[in-house]
């Protein structure tokens, strides 16, 4: 009788533990399949592109101003129409920005219909590419375990 009782208790406790682990596993995978809408401050590394670093206006529809409201007067102009002084105005804003704000600024300009002058656009792309490379380099240089 005691052997049967011990056997039943061990089967029930094993079943309970398996049920708990299975429930925990399902909850974890459910969260991965349905991530929350919050965008982390830092890039999580789980996506090909981070919204914070993306230059695509389609990533975010929210216009964010970077103390550059004066640039709204350039909306609708093509990159070839800018004079040297106007190009320098864009360049001055670009070089005084924090590096982690540059991609957001470019996205904001796209949403506002402001095209960058060609030389400034090339500089912006180079800065963003260098920042991405610098952020990815420590991962690439990490030793394999």
Coordinates of C-alpha atoms in Angstrom, one line a residue:
X1 CA 0.0 0.0 0.0
X2 CA 2.8 2.5 0.9
X3 CA 4.6 1.7 -2.4
X4 CA 1.5 2.4 -4.4
X5 CA 0.9 5.7 -2.4
X6 CA 4.5 6.8 -3.0
X7 CA 4.2 5.9 -6.7
X8 CA 1.0 7.9 -7.1
X9 CA 2.4 10.9 -5.2
X10 CA 5.6 10.9 -7.4
X11 CA 3.5 10.6 -10.6
X12 CA 1.2 13.5 -9.6
X13 CA 4.1 15.7 -8.5
X14 CA 6.0 14.9 -11.7
X15 CA 2.9 15.7 -13.8
X16 CA 2.5 19.0 -11.8
X17 CA 6.1 20.0 -12.4
X18 CA 5.8 19.2 -16.1
X19 CA 2.6 21.2 -16.3
X20 CA 4.3 24.2 -14.7
X21 CA 7.3 24.1 -17.0
X22 CA 5.0 23.8 -20.1
X23 CA 2.9 26.7 -18.9
X24 CA 6.0 28.9 -18.4
X25 CA 7.4 27.9 -21.8
X26 CA 4.1 28.8 -23.5
X27 CA 4.0 32.2 -21.8
X28 CA 7.5 33.0 -22.8
X29 CA 6.9 32.1 -26.5
X30 CA 3.6 34.0 -26.5
X31 CA 5.4 37.1 -25.4
X32 CA 8.0 36.7 -28.2
X33 CA 5.3 36.3 -30.8
X34 CA 3.3 39.3 -29.6
X35 CA 5.8 41.9 -28.5
X36 CA 4.5 45.1 -26.8
X37 CA 4.2 48.3 -28.7
X38 CA 6.9 50.0 -26.6
X39 CA 10.1 50.8 -28.5
X40 CA 13.1 50.4 -26.2
X41 CA 15.3 53.5 -25.7
X42 CA 18.3 51.4 -26.9
X43 CA 18.2 49.1 -29.8
X44 CA 17.4 45.5 -28.6
X45 CA 19.3 43.8 -31.4
X46 CA 16.4 41.5 -32.3
X47 CA 15.6 43.3 -35.6
X48 CA 17.4 43.8 -38.8
X49 CA 17.1 47.6 -38.4
X50 CA 16.4 49.5 -35.3
X51 CA 13.7 52.2 -35.4
X52 CA 16.0 54.5 -33.7
X53 CA 18.6 54.2 -36.5
X54 CA 16.3 53.8 -39.5
X55 CA 16.3 56.5 -42.1
X56 CA 13.0 55.3 -43.5
X57 CA 10.0 57.5 -42.9
X58 CA 7.7 54.5 -43.1
X59 CA 9.2 53.2 -39.8
X60 CA 7.6 56.0 -37.8
X61 CA 4.9 58.5 -38.8
X62 CA 5.5 60.8 -35.8
X63 CA 7.2 64.1 -36.7
X64 CA 9.8 65.1 -34.2
X65 CA 11.4 68.5 -34.3
X66 CA 15.0 69.0 -33.4
X67 CA 14.9 72.7 -32.8
X68 CA 14.9 73.1 -36.6
X69 CA 11.5 74.6 -37.3
X70 CA 13.2 77.1 -39.6
X71 CA 13.8 74.4 -42.1
X72 CA 10.1 74.0 -42.8
X73 CA 10.5 76.8 -45.4
X74 CA 12.4 74.4 -47.6
X75 CA 9.5 71.9 -47.9
X76 CA 8.9 70.8 -51.4
X77 CA 12.2 71.9 -52.8
X78 CA 14.5 69.6 -54.7
X79 CA 18.1 69.0 -53.6
X80 CA 19.5 70.8 -56.7
X81 CA 17.7 74.1 -55.9
X82 CA 19.6 75.0 -52.7
X83 CA 22.2 77.7 -52.7
X84 CA 25.6 77.5 -50.9
X85 CA 24.3 79.5 -47.9
X86 CA 21.2 77.2 -47.6
X87 CA 23.4 74.1 -47.9
X88 CA 25.7 75.4 -45.1
X89 CA 22.6 76.0 -42.9
X90 CA 21.7 72.3 -43.2
X91 CA 25.3 71.3 -42.7
X92 CA 25.6 73.5 -39.5
X93 CA 22.5 71.7 -38.0
X94 CA 23.9 68.3 -39.0
X95 CA 27.3 68.8 -37.4
X96 CA 25.9 70.2 -34.2
X97 CA 23.5 67.3 -33.6
X98 CA 24.2 64.4 -31.3
X99 CA 25.1 61.3 -33.4
X100 CA 22.2 59.2 -32.0
X101 CA 19.7 61.9 -33.1
X102 CA 20.9 62.2 -36.8
X103 CA 18.8 59.2 -38.1
X104 CA 15.7 60.6 -36.4
X105 CA 16.3 64.0 -37.8
X106 CA 16.6 62.7 -41.3
X107 CA 13.4 60.7 -40.8
X108 CA 11.7 63.9 -39.5
X109 CA 12.8 65.9 -42.6
X110 CA 11.4 63.2 -44.9
X111 CA 8.0 63.3 -43.1
X112 CA 8.0 67.1 -43.3
X113 CA 8.7 67.0 -47.1
X114 CA 12.2 68.6 -46.8
X115 CA 14.9 67.2 -49.1
X116 CA 18.5 67.6 -48.0
X117 CA 21.0 69.2 -50.3
X118 CA 23.0 66.5 -52.1
X119 CA 26.3 67.1 -50.3
X120 CA 24.7 67.2 -46.9
X121 CA 22.7 64.1 -47.7
X122 CA 25.9 62.2 -48.6
X123 CA 27.5 63.4 -45.3
X124 CA 24.5 62.3 -43.3
X125 CA 24.6 58.8 -44.9
X126 CA 28.3 58.5 -44.2
X127 CA 27.8 59.5 -40.5
X128 CA 24.9 57.0 -40.0
X129 CA 26.8 54.2 -41.7
X130 CA 29.9 54.8 -39.5
X131 CA 27.7 54.9 -36.4
X132 CA 26.1 51.5 -37.4
X133 CA 29.5 50.0 -38.1
X134 CA 30.9 51.2 -34.8
X135 CA 27.9 49.7 -32.9
X136 CA 28.1 46.4 -34.8
X137 CA 31.9 46.1 -34.6
X138 CA 32.2 44.9 -31.0
X139 CA 29.7 42.2 -31.8
X140 CA 31.7 41.1 -34.9
X141 CA 35.0 41.1 -32.9
X142 CA 33.6 39.1 -30.0
X143 CA 35.3 35.7 -29.6
X144 CA 33.2 32.6 -30.3
X145 CA 32.7 30.4 -27.3

